Coordinates of C-alpha atoms in Angstrom, one line a residue:
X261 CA -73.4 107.6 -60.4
X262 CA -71.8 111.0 -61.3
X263 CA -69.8 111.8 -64.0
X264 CA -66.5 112.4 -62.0
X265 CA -67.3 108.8 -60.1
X266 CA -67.5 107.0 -64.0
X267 CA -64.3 108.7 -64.8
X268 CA -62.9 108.0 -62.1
X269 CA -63.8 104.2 -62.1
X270 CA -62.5 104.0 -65.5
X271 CA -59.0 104.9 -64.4
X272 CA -59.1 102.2 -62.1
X273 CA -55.9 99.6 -63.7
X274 CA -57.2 95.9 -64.7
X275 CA -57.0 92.9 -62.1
X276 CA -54.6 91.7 -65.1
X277 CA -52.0 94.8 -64.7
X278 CA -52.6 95.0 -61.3
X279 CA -51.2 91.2 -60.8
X280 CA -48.1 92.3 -63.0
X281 CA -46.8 95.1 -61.1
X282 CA -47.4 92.6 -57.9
X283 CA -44.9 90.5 -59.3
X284 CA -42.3 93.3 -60.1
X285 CA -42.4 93.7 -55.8
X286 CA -40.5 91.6 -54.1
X287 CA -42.9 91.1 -51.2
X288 CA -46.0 90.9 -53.0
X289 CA -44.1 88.3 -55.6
X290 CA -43.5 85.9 -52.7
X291 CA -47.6 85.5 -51.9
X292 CA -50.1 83.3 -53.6
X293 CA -52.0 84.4 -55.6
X294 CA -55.2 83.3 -54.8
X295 CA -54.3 85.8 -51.5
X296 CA -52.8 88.2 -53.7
X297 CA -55.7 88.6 -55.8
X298 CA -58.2 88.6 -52.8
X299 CA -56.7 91.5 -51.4
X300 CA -56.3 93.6 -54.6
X301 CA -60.0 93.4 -54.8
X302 CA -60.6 94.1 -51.3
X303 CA -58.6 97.6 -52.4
X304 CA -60.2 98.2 -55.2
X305 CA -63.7 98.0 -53.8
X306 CA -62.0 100.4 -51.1
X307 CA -61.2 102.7 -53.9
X308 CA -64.9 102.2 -55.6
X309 CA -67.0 102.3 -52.4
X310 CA -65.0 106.2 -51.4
X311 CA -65.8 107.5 -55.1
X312 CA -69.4 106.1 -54.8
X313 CA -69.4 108.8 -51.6
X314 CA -67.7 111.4 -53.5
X315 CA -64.3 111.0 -52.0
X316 CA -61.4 111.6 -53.8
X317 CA -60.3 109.0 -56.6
X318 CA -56.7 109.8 -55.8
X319 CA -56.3 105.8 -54.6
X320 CA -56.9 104.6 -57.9
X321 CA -53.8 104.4 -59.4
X322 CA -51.8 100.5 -59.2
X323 CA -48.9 102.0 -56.7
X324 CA -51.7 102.9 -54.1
X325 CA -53.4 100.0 -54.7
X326 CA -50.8 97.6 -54.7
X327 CA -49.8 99.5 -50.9
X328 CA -53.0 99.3 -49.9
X329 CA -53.3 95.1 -50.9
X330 CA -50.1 95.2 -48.7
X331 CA -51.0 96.3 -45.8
X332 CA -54.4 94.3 -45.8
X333 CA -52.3 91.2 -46.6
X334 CA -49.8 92.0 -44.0
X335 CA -52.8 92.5 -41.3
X336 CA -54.3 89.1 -42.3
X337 CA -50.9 87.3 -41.6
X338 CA -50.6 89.2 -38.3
X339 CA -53.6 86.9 -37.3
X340 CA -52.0 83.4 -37.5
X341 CA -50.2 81.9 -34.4
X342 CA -46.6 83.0 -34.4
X343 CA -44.1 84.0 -32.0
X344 CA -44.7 87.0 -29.8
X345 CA -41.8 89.0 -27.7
X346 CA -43.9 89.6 -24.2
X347 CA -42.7 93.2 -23.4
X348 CA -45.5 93.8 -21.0
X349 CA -43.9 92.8 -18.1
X350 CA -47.2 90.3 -17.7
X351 CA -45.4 86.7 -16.9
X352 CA -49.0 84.4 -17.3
X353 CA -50.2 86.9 -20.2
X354 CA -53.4 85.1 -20.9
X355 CA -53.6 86.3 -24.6
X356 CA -50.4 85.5 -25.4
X357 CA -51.0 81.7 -23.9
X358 CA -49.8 81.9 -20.8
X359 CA -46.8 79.9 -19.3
X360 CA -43.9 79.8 -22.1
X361 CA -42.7 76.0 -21.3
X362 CA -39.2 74.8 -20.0
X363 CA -36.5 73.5 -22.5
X364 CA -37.0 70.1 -21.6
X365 CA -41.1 70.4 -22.1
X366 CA -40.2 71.9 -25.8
X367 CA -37.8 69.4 -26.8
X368 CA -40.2 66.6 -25.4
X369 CA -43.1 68.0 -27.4
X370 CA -40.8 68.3 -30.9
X371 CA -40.1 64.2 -29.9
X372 CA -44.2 63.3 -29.3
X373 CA -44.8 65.7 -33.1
X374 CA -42.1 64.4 -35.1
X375 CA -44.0 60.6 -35.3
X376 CA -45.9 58.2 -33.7
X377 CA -45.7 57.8 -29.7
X378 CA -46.6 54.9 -27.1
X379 CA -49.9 57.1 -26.3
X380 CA -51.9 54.4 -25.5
X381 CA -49.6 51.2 -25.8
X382 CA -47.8 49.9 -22.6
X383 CA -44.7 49.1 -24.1
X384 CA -43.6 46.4 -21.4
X385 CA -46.5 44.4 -22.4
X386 CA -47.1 45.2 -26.1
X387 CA -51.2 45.7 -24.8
X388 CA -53.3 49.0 -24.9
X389 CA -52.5 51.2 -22.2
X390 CA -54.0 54.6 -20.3
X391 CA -53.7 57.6 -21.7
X392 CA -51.6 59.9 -19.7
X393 CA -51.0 57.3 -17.0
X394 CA -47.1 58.4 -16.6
X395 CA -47.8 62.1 -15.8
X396 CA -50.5 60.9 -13.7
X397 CA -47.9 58.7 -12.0
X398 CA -46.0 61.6 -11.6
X399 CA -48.5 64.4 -10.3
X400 CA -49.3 61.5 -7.0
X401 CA -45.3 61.4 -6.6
X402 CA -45.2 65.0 -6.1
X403 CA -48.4 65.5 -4.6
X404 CA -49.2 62.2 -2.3
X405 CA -52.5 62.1 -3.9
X406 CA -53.9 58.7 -4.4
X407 CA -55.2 59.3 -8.0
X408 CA -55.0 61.8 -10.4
X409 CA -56.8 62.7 -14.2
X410 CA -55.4 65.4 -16.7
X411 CA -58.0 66.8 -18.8
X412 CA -57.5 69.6 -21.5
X413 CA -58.3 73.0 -18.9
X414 CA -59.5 73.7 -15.4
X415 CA -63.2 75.1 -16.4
X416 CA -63.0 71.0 -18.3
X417 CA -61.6 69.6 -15.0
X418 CA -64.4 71.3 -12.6
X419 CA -67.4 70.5 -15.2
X420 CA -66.3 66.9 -15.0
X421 CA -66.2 67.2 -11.3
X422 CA -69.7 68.4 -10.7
X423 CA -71.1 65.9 -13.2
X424 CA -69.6 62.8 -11.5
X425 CA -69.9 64.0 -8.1
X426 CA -73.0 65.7 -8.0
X427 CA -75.5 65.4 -11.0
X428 CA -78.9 66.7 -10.5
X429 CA -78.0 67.4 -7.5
X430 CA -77.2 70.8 -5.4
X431 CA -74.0 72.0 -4.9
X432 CA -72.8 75.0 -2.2
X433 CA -70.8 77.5 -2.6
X434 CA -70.0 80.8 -1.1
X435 CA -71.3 83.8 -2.9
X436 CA -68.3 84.9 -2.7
X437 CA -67.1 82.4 -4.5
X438 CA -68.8 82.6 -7.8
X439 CA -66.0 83.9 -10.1
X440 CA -65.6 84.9 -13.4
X441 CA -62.9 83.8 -15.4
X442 CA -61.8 84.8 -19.0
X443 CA -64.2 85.1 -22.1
X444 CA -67.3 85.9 -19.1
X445 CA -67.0 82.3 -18.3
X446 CA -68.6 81.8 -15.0
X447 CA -68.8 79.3 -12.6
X448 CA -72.8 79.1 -12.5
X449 CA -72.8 78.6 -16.0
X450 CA -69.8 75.7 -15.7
X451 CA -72.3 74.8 -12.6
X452 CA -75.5 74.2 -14.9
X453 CA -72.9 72.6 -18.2
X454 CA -72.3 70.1 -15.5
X455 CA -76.1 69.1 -14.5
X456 CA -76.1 70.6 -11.2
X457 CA -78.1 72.8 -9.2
X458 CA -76.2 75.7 -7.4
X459 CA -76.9 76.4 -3.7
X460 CA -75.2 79.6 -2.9
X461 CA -74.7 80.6 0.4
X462 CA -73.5 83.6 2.9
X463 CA -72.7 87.1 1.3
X464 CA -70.1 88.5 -1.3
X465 CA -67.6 89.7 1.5
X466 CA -68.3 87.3 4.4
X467 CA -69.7 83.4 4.6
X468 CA -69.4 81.5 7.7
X469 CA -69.1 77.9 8.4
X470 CA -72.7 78.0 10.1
X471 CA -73.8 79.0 6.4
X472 CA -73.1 76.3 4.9
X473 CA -74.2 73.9 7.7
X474 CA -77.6 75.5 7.7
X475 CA -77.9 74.8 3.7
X476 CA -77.5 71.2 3.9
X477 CA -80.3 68.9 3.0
X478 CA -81.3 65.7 1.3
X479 CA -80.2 67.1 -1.9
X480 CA -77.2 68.4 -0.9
X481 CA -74.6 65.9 -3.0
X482 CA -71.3 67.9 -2.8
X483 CA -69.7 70.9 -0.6
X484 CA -67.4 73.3 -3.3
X485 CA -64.6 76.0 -2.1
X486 CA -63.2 78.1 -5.2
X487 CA -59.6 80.0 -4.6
X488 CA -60.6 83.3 -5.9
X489 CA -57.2 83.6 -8.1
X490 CA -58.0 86.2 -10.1
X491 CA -59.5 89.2 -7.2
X492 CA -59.4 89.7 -3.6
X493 CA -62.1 90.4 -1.1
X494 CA -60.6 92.9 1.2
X495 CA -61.4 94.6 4.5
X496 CA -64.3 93.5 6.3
X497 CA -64.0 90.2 4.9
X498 CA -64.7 86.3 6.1
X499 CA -64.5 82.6 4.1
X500 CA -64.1 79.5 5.7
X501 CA -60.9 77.5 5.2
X502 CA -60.5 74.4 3.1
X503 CA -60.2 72.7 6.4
X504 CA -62.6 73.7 8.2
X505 CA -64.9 73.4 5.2
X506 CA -63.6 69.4 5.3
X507 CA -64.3 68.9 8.9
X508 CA -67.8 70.0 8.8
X509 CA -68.7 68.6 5.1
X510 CA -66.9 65.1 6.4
X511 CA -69.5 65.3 9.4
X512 CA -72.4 65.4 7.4
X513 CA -71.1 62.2 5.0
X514 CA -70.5 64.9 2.1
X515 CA -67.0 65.4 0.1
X516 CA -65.2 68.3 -0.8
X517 CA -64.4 69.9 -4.2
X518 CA -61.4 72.6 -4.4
X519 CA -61.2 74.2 -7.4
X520 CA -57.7 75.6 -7.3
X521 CA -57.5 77.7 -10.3
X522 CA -53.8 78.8 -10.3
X523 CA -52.0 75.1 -9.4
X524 CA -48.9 76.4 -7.2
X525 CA -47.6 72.8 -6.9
X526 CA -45.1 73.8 -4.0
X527 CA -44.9 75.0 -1.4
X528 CA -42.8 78.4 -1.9
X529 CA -42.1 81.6 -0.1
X530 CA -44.0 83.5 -2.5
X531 CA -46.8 82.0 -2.6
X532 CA -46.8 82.4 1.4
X533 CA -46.4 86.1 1.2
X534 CA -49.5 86.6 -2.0
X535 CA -51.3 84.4 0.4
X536 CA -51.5 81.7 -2.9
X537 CA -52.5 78.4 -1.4
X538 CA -50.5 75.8 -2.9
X539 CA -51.6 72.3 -4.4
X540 CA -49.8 70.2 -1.3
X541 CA -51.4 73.0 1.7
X542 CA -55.0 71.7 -0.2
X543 CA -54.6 68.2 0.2
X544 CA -52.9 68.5 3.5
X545 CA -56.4 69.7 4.6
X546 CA -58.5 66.5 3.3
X547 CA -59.7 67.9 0.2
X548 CA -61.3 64.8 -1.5
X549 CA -61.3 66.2 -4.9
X550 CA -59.1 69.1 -6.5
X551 CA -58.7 70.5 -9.2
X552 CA -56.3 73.7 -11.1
X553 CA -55.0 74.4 -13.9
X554 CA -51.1 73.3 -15.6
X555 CA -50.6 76.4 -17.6
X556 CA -50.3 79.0 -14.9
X557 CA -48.1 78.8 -11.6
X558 CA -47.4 75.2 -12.4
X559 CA -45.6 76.6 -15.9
X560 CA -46.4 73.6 -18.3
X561 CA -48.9 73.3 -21.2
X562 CA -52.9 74.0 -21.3
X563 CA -54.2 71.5 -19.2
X564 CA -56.8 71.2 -16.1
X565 CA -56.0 68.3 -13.2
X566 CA -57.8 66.6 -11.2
X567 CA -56.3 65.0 -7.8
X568 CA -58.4 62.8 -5.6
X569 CA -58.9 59.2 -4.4
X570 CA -59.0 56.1 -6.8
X571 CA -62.6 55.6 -6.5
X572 CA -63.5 59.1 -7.3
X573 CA -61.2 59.4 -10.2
X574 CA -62.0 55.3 -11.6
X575 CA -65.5 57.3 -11.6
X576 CA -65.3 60.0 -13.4
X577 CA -63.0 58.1 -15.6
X578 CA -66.0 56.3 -16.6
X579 CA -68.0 59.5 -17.2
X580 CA -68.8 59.7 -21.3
X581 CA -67.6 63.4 -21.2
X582 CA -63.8 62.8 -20.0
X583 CA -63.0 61.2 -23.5
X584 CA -64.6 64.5 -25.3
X585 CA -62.1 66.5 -22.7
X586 CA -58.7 64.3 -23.1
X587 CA -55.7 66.5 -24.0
X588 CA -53.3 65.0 -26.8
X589 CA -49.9 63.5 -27.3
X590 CA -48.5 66.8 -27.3
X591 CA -49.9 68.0 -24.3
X592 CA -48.8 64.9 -22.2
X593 CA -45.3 65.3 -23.5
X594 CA -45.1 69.0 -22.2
X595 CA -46.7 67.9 -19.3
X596 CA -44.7 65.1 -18.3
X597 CA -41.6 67.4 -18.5
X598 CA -42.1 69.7 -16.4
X599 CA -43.2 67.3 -14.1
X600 CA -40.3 65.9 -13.9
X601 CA -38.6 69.1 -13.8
X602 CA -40.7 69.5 -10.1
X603 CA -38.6 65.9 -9.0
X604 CA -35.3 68.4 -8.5
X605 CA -37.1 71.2 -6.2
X606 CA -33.5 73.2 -5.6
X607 CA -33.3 73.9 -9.3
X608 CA -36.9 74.7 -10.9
X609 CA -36.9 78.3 -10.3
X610 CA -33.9 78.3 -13.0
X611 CA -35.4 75.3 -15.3
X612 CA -39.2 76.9 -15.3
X613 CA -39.3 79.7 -17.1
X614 CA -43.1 80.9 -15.1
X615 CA -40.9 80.5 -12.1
X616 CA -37.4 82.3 -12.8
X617 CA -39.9 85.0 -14.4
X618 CA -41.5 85.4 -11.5
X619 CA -38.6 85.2 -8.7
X620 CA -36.1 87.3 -10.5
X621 CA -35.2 90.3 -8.1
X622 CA -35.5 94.0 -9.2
X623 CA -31.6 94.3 -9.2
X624 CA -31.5 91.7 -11.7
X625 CA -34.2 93.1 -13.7
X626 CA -32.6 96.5 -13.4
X627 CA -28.9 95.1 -14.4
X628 CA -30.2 94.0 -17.5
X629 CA -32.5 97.5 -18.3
X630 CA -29.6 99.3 -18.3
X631 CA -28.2 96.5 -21.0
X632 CA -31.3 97.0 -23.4
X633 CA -31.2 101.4 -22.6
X634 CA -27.5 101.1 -23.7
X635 CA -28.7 98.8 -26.9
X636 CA -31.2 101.1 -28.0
X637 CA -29.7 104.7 -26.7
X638 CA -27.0 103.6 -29.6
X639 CA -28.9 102.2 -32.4
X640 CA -32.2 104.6 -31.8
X641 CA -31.5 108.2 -32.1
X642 CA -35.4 108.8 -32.8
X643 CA -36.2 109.8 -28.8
X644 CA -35.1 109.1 -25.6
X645 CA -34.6 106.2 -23.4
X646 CA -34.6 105.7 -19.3
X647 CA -34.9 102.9 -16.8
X648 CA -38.1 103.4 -14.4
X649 CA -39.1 101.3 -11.6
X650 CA -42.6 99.8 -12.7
X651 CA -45.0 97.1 -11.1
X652 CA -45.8 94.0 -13.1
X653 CA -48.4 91.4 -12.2
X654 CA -48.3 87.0 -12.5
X655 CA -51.6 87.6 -14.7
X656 CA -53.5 84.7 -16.1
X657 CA -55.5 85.0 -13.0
X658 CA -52.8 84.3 -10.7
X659 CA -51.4 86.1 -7.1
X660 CA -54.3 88.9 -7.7
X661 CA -53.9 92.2 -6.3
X662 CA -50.0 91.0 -5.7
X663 CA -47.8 93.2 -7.8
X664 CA -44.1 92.8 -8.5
X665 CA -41.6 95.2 -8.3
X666 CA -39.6 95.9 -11.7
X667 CA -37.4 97.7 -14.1
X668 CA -38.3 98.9 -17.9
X669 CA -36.9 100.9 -20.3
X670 CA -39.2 103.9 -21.3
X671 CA -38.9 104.8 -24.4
X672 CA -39.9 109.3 -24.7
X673 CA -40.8 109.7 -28.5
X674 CA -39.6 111.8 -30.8
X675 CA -41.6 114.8 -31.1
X676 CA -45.2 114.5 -33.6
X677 CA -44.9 110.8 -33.0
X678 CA -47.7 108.6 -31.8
X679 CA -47.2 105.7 -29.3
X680 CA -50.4 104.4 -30.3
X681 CA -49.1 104.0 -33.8
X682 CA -45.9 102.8 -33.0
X683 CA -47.3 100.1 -30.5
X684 CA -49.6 98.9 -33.7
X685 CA -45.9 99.2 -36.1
X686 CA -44.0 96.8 -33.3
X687 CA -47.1 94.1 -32.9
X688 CA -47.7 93.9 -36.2
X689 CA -43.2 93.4 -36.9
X690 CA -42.0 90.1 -37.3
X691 CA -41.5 89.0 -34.3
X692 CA -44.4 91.0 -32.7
X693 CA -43.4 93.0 -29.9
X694 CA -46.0 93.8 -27.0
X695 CA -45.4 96.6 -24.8
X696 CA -47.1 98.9 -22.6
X697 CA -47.6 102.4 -22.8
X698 CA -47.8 104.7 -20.3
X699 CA -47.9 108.7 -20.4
X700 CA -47.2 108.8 -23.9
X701 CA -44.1 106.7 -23.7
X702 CA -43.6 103.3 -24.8
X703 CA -42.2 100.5 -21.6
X704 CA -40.2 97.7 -22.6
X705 CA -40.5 95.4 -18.9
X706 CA -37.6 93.6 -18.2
X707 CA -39.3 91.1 -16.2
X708 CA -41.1 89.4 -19.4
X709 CA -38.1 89.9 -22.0
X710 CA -35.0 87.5 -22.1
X711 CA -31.9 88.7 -23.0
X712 CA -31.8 86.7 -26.3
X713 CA -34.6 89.1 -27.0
X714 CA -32.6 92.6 -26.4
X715 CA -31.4 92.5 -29.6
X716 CA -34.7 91.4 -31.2
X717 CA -36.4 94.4 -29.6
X718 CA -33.7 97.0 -30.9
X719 CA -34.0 95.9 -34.3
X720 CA -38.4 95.8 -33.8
X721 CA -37.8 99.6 -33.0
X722 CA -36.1 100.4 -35.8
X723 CA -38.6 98.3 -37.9
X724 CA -41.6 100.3 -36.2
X725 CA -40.1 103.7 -37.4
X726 CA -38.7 103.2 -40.7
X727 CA -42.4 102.1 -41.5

């Protein structure tokens, strides 16, 4: 160790003094100080590690260090769940957990968490009841299906499918067909978690009906269509329709899985124009089994359904695996809310908040841009702000390749400032704020924010620069 490194180690303040002036901040006063004292070490060692490498010492003084133990405290508290303002014009925004749930789901999940529930009691009876049975009730009221099964996500849901329906036994599928969904979760590995041997058939852009036929064989135990809701295959393109997949698997004594994905429970106009099929257009084709997620077009919680006949259900009911893959009280109470939402058809594009998000016109969006420019041209004076007509997407692997037309307010920076930076300042605010940027200007999309949340983005922007 040199002699500059020693002295400059020796200047370092105690863990004792260090702790003291914490105390005399008001922010660092407020933190425990098992945390506090985690984080002034994780400075100091900063500081010794950079004098070790003959960097300057001039960190090693308690103001620097105390900053420094801020900002690593403040970056570990960015990582616990909290709220998040979606600026990013992204309505299913995967990593910000998707659908944002109805009023009545919220106040029905406060109710199931603030004590116990009838979960599993029948309360007519005083006996133990099913899990789940009244949004089960509720999805074949809505649906017509004869029997349905809510486990805790779609990739759960399909796994449970293949295992009861098919174990050790082949499967087919369309190459075409074999998607990837978040986290490089793939269907042939969801194929092989659920004990069954993939049989793929026809190309990526075109497999015929023949394909199929030609692939089936004594071991054959279950026919599978996917909805590819997260891409398109365009141009000189071919699949076979869910019903005429059902005809032919029906003539050869075999069922028919459709894994869904996105769970458009209506029928709706745009779902008809993104060429989304819809839960009810499934069944209407014979689909024995189906299966799609809650938490995207559907707009409740995290949860994967299953729709199908009694006896198919009853089985996989009795599968060890479905009680590792239940949801929980919570869930349920989400679930069975906006539900029942679904039982007033005329009004859920105003009571869902996926659905308003995702049917409010351009004007709309564009009358309240101008709102939030006029908000922030008058508060910010750091810049410049405009309304531009933008394209935002459903995401969460819904109406792919489908953009929708809106309005944000682009915020031009100041001169010498950094949009990457700023971005970082306003996620890291309390509430976050997520944005995108685009040509070194920051885009606040109207078709994610509420107007509750104007005002909360004006004050995120002055946050972000007075950092």
């Amino acid at each position: 160790m040199s002699k500059q490194s020693r002295t400059g180690r020796a200047r370092i303040p105690s863990m004792t003094s260090l702790l003291e002036a914490a105390a005399a901040r008001r922010q660092l006063g407020k933190i425990p100080q098992s945390v506090l004292t985690d984080a002034l070490r994780q400075a100091v060692d900063a500081v010794r590690r950079a004098m070790e490498n003959g960097e300057s010492a001039d960190r090693c003084n308690a103001q620097a260090l105390l900053d420094d133990a801020e900002k690593l405290i403040a970056a570990r508290n960015a990582a616990r769940l909290r709220r998040v303002i979606n600026a990013t014009g992204i309505v299913l925004h995967t990593g910000l957990g998707r659908s944002v749930l109805a009023d009545a789901a919220r106040e029905r999940l406060a109710g199931a968490a603030a004590g116990y529930s009838n979960l599993e009691i029948d309360l007519d009876s005083g006996q133990r009841g099913r899990r789940g049975a009244y949004a089960e009730r509720l999805l074949c009221e809505l649906t017509g299906a004869t029997a349905a099964m809510i486990v805790n996500n779609n990739a759960a849901a399909t796994m449970l499918a293949l295992r009861g329906l098919a174990h050790g036994r082949e499967v087919i599928v369309s190459r075409g067909h074999l998607i990837e969904i978040g986290g490089s979760f793939r269907l042939p590995e969801v194929m092989t978690a659920g004990g069954v041997v993939l049989r793929e058939v026809g190309t990526t852009n075109k497999t015929r009906v023949s394909d199929f036929e030609a692939a089936v064989c004594e071991r054959t135990a279950l026919i599978m269509h996917v909805h590819t809701s997260n891409y398109r295959v365009v141009g000189f393109a071919e699949t076979p329709t869910v019903g005429a997949l059902v005809a032919m698997a029906h003539d050869r004594g075999l069922p028919l899985l459709d894994d869904l994905g996105s769970g458009a429970l209506l029928d709706d106009s745009l779902w008809t124009a993104a060429s989304e099929p819809s839960v009810l257009a499934s069944l209407a084709q014979g689909a024995d089994l189906l299966t799609f997620s809650a938490d995207k077009l559907l707009g409740g919680p995290q949860a994967g359904i299953l729709l199908g006949t009694a006896e198919t259900i009853d089985r996989l009911r009795r599968d060890p695996m479905a009680r590792a893959l239940r949801v929980d009280k919570l869930t349920l109470g989400a679930l069975e809310a906006t539900l029942e939402l679904y039982q007033s058809p005329e009004t859920i594009k105003t009571t869902i908040p996926t659905l308003a998000r995702l049917a409010e016109s351009v004007d709309s969006l564009s009358t309240r841009a101008e709102a939030l420019r006029k908000l922030l041209s008058n508060e910010i004076r750091a810049g410049s702000f405009e309304i531009v007509r933008e394209e935002s997407f459903a995401g969460g692997g819904s109406l792919p390749a489908w953009p929708l037309p809106t309005a944000a307010v682009a915020w031009t920076l100041p001169a010498g400032s950094n949009a990457t930076e700023l971005s970082r300042r306003l996620r890291l605010g309390e509430p976050a704020v997520l944005a995108r940027i685009r040509d070194d200007r920051i885009l606040f999309d109207l078709r994610t924010l509420t107007e509750d949340e104007s005002r909360e983005v004006v004050s995120a922007v002055n946050a972000a620069l007075a950092d």
